[in-house]
Amino acid sequence: MHSRTPAHRTGRPRSAAADTAILAATREALVELGWSKLTLGDVATRAGVAKTTLYRRWPGKYELVVDAVAELFDELQVPDRGSLAADIEGVVLQFAAILNRPEARNGLIAVVAEATRDEALRERLRASVVDRQKRLVHEGRARAERRGELPPEPDPEAAARAVDLIYDVVAGAVVHRMLVSDEPADEAWVRSFTSLLLLGLAGASRAG
């Protein structure tokens, strides 16, 4: 097993504009070239930056793609559609729409496969995508509690475990459906999945 460690950055401060251009160029290359043909040199050319600028920011191709894909998932929002069920359906449909994008699909499949044997990359994927997107569960649950749809959870540790479980169930189901089974997560499937998830949440609330 090999591992990567983040490069220590010294010298001039990072340019947000350069970062934005590099990540956008990475997604463009994933669409046009696919994972196997994507190179850091091509990304640098597309972004209009020197290769040294790119290498100062990302130690390798996998780390670059993680950050490029993470930006797509940062677009996710929990819409206020009036009920917990409708809110869940809304965010799951958004998630599915992102996974339908070739840059997300190509990049995610590649980095997840590599992360199974690269601990540092696995941690980067967890921090950049998984941990950042758990905010959606926090937001959705807080809104449901304000509506009286779910009881508050006074125990912080139990609340954190619930957030982890809900996120794992939602993300795991959608990723498996679309990237493993290669089936669509369409509105009918999302409605059925949401009904099943709500049954679990109701049971957990009664057990608590």
Short mmCIF file of C-alpha atoms in Angstrom, two decimals:
data_model
loop_
_atom_site.label_atom_id
_atom_site.label_comp_id
_atom_site.label_asym_id
_atom_site.label_seq_id
_atom_site.Cartn_x
_atom_site.Cartn_y
_atom_site.Cartn_z
CA MET A 1 0.00 0.00 0.00
CA HIS A 2 1.24 3.46 -0.75
CA SER A 3 0.18 6.71 0.79
CA ARG A 4 0.36 10.35 0.00
CA THR A 5 0.95 13.18 2.38
CA PRO A 6 -0.16 16.73 1.65
CA ALA A 7 2.63 18.92 0.34
CA HIS A 8 3.76 21.69 2.66
CA ARG A 9 2.98 24.98 0.95
CA THR A 10 5.49 27.80 1.25
CA GLY A 11 6.16 31.01 -0.59
CA ARG A 12 3.48 33.18 -2.10
CA PRO A 13 -0.14 32.79 -0.96
CA ARG A 14 -2.44 30.64 -3.07
CA SER A 15 -4.53 32.38 -5.69
CA ALA A 16 -8.24 31.67 -5.37
CA ALA A 17 -8.66 32.48 -9.06
CA ALA A 18 -6.00 29.94 -10.03
CA ASP A 19 -7.60 27.29 -7.80
CA THR A 20 -11.01 27.92 -9.38
CA ALA A 21 -9.59 27.70 -12.89
CA ILE A 22 -7.67 24.49 -12.15
CA LEU A 23 -10.65 22.71 -10.59
CA ALA A 24 -12.94 23.79 -13.43
CA ALA A 25 -10.35 22.59 -15.96
CA THR A 26 -10.14 19.25 -14.16
CA ARG A 27 -13.89 18.72 -14.46
CA GLU A 28 -13.77 19.73 -18.12
CA ALA A 29 -11.00 17.22 -18.77
CA LEU A 30 -12.94 14.46 -16.98
CA VAL A 31 -15.85 15.07 -19.36
CA GLU A 32 -13.82 15.34 -22.55
CA LEU A 33 -11.01 12.86 -21.90
CA GLY A 34 -12.25 10.60 -19.13
CA TRP A 35 -10.22 9.52 -16.12
CA SER A 36 -7.60 7.40 -17.88
CA LYS A 37 -6.46 10.12 -20.30
CA LEU A 38 -6.56 13.03 -17.87
CA THR A 39 -3.10 14.40 -17.06
CA LEU A 40 -1.93 17.21 -14.83
CA GLY A 41 -0.20 18.79 -17.80
CA ASP A 42 -3.45 18.92 -19.77
CA VAL A 43 -5.28 20.42 -16.78
CA ALA A 44 -2.60 23.10 -16.38
CA THR A 45 -2.87 24.01 -20.06
CA ARG A 46 -6.65 24.22 -19.90
CA ALA A 47 -6.50 26.35 -16.75
CA GLY A 48 -3.85 28.66 -18.22
CA VAL A 49 -1.38 28.07 -15.40
CA ALA A 50 2.12 26.64 -15.20
CA LYS A 51 2.45 23.00 -14.18
CA THR A 52 4.52 24.13 -11.21
CA THR A 53 1.54 26.19 -10.02
CA LEU A 54 -0.64 23.08 -10.10
CA TYR A 55 1.94 20.85 -8.40
CA ARG A 56 2.34 23.38 -5.57
CA ARG A 57 -1.35 22.94 -4.82
CA TRP A 58 -1.99 19.22 -5.38
CA PRO A 59 0.48 16.37 -4.91
CA GLY A 60 -1.11 14.21 -7.60
CA LYS A 61 -3.96 13.43 -9.96
CA TYR A 62 -6.15 11.69 -7.40
CA GLU A 63 -6.06 14.53 -4.89
CA LEU A 64 -6.84 17.04 -7.63
CA VAL A 65 -9.88 15.07 -8.77
CA VAL A 66 -11.16 14.68 -5.19
CA ASP A 67 -11.19 18.46 -4.78
CA ALA A 68 -12.74 19.02 -8.21
CA VAL A 69 -15.56 16.57 -7.48
CA ALA A 70 -16.01 17.94 -3.94
CA GLU A 71 -16.92 21.33 -5.41
CA LEU A 72 -19.83 19.71 -7.25
CA PHE A 73 -21.22 18.26 -4.04
CA ASP A 74 -20.86 21.63 -2.33
CA GLU A 75 -23.69 22.76 -4.64
CA LEU A 76 -26.15 20.53 -2.76
CA GLN A 77 -28.82 22.29 -0.73
CA VAL A 78 -31.69 21.08 1.45
CA PRO A 79 -34.74 22.74 -0.10
CA ASP A 80 -37.57 23.78 2.18
CA ARG A 81 -40.42 21.97 0.47
CA GLY A 82 -42.77 22.01 3.44
CA SER A 83 -42.25 18.55 4.93
CA LEU A 84 -39.45 16.19 5.89
CA ALA A 85 -40.42 13.73 3.17
CA ALA A 86 -40.42 16.40 0.46
CA ASP A 87 -37.13 17.85 1.73
CA ILE A 88 -35.45 14.43 1.57
CA GLU A 89 -36.78 13.81 -1.92
CA GLY A 90 -35.45 17.20 -3.02
CA VAL A 91 -31.90 16.71 -1.79
CA VAL A 92 -31.69 13.10 -3.01
CA LEU A 93 -32.80 14.16 -6.49
CA GLN A 94 -30.08 16.84 -6.47
CA PHE A 95 -27.52 14.25 -5.38
CA ALA A 96 -28.60 11.91 -8.16
CA ALA A 97 -28.39 14.72 -10.71
CA ILE A 98 -24.77 15.39 -9.70
CA LEU A 99 -23.88 11.70 -9.96
CA ASN A 100 -25.36 11.71 -13.47
CA ARG A 101 -22.74 14.23 -14.54
CA PRO A 102 -19.81 12.47 -16.26
CA GLU A 103 -17.20 14.49 -14.39
CA ALA A 104 -18.66 13.40 -11.05
CA ARG A 105 -19.21 9.79 -12.10
CA ASN A 106 -15.79 9.35 -13.74
CA GLY A 107 -13.90 11.09 -10.98
CA LEU A 108 -15.68 9.48 -8.05
CA ILE A 109 -15.37 5.92 -9.33
CA ALA A 110 -11.63 6.36 -9.88
CA VAL A 111 -10.78 7.97 -6.54
CA VAL A 112 -12.95 5.58 -4.51
CA ALA A 113 -11.21 2.62 -6.13
CA GLU A 114 -7.77 4.09 -5.41
CA ALA A 115 -8.75 5.12 -1.88
CA THR A 116 -9.32 1.49 -0.91
CA ARG A 117 -5.53 1.07 -0.88
CA ASP A 118 -4.42 4.61 -0.07
CA GLU A 119 -5.17 5.75 3.47
CA ALA A 120 -4.18 9.38 2.91
CA LEU A 121 -6.40 9.65 -0.14
CA ARG A 122 -9.26 7.97 1.75
CA GLU A 123 -8.92 10.59 4.50
CA ARG A 124 -8.92 13.39 1.92
CA LEU A 125 -12.07 11.99 0.33
CA ARG A 126 -13.74 11.72 3.72
CA ALA A 127 -12.81 15.27 4.73
CA SER A 128 -13.54 16.92 1.37
CA VAL A 129 -16.78 15.17 0.46
CA VAL A 130 -18.28 13.07 3.26
CA ASP A 131 -17.71 15.29 6.28
CA ARG A 132 -18.57 18.49 4.40
CA GLN A 133 -21.87 17.08 3.15
CA LYS A 134 -23.06 15.88 6.54
CA ARG A 135 -24.20 19.49 6.95
CA LEU A 136 -27.21 18.48 4.84
CA VAL A 137 -28.35 15.99 7.47
CA HIS A 138 -27.87 18.54 10.24
CA GLU A 139 -29.91 21.14 8.34
CA GLY A 140 -32.68 18.75 7.38
CA ARG A 141 -33.02 17.27 10.86
CA ALA A 142 -33.02 20.70 12.53
CA ARG A 143 -35.79 21.88 10.20
CA ALA A 144 -37.82 18.73 10.87
CA GLU A 145 -37.44 19.27 14.62
CA ARG A 146 -38.66 22.86 14.30
CA ARG A 147 -41.72 21.60 12.42
CA GLY A 148 -42.37 18.97 15.09
CA GLU A 149 -41.82 16.12 12.63
CA LEU A 150 -38.92 14.67 14.64
CA PRO A 151 -38.25 14.88 18.37
CA PRO A 152 -35.09 16.70 19.48
CA GLU A 153 -32.11 14.56 20.42
CA PRO A 154 -30.67 15.90 23.71
CA ASP A 155 -27.65 13.58 23.73
CA PRO A 156 -24.91 15.08 21.49
CA GLU A 157 -23.19 11.72 20.99
CA ALA A 158 -26.44 10.03 19.99
CA ALA A 159 -27.21 12.93 17.65
CA ALA A 160 -23.80 12.61 15.99
CA ARG A 161 -24.28 8.86 15.53
CA ALA A 162 -27.69 9.48 13.97
CA VAL A 163 -26.24 12.02 11.53
CA ASP A 164 -23.53 9.55 10.49
CA LEU A 165 -26.06 6.76 10.00
CA ILE A 166 -28.54 8.85 8.01
CA TYR A 167 -25.78 10.15 5.76
CA ASP A 168 -24.39 6.66 5.19
CA VAL A 169 -27.82 5.27 4.35
CA VAL A 170 -28.69 8.03 1.88
CA ALA A 171 -25.32 8.37 0.18
CA GLY A 172 -24.70 4.63 0.16
CA ALA A 173 -28.07 3.83 -1.39
CA VAL A 174 -27.82 6.44 -4.14
CA VAL A 175 -24.19 5.67 -5.03
CA HIS A 176 -24.89 1.94 -5.14
CA ARG A 177 -28.03 2.43 -7.20
CA MET A 178 -26.34 4.61 -9.80
CA LEU A 179 -22.67 3.62 -9.87
CA VAL A 180 -22.82 -0.08 -8.97
CA SER A 181 -26.24 -1.25 -10.19
CA ASP A 182 -26.23 1.35 -13.01
CA GLU A 183 -29.91 2.07 -12.46
CA PRO A 184 -31.54 5.51 -12.45
CA ALA A 185 -32.41 7.24 -9.21
CA ASP A 186 -35.53 8.75 -10.74
CA GLU A 187 -38.47 10.36 -8.97
CA ALA A 188 -40.32 7.06 -8.49
CA TRP A 189 -37.26 5.40 -6.92
CA VAL A 190 -36.55 8.44 -4.75
CA ARG A 191 -40.15 8.47 -3.43
CA SER A 192 -39.91 4.77 -2.52
CA PHE A 193 -36.52 5.24 -0.91
CA THR A 194 -37.74 8.24 1.09
CA SER A 195 -40.74 6.29 2.39
CA LEU A 196 -38.44 3.53 3.57
CA LEU A 197 -36.06 6.00 5.21
CA LEU A 198 -38.90 7.75 7.03
CA LEU A 199 -40.11 4.43 8.44
CA GLY A 200 -36.64 3.93 9.88
CA LEU A 201 -36.52 7.43 11.33
CA ALA A 202 -39.95 6.99 12.91
CA GLY A 203 -38.90 3.69 14.45
CA ALA A 204 -35.68 5.19 15.79
CA SER A 205 -37.61 8.08 17.34
CA ARG A 206 -40.03 5.72 19.09
CA ALA A 207 -37.16 3.57 20.34
CA GLY A 208 -35.44 6.65 21.76
#
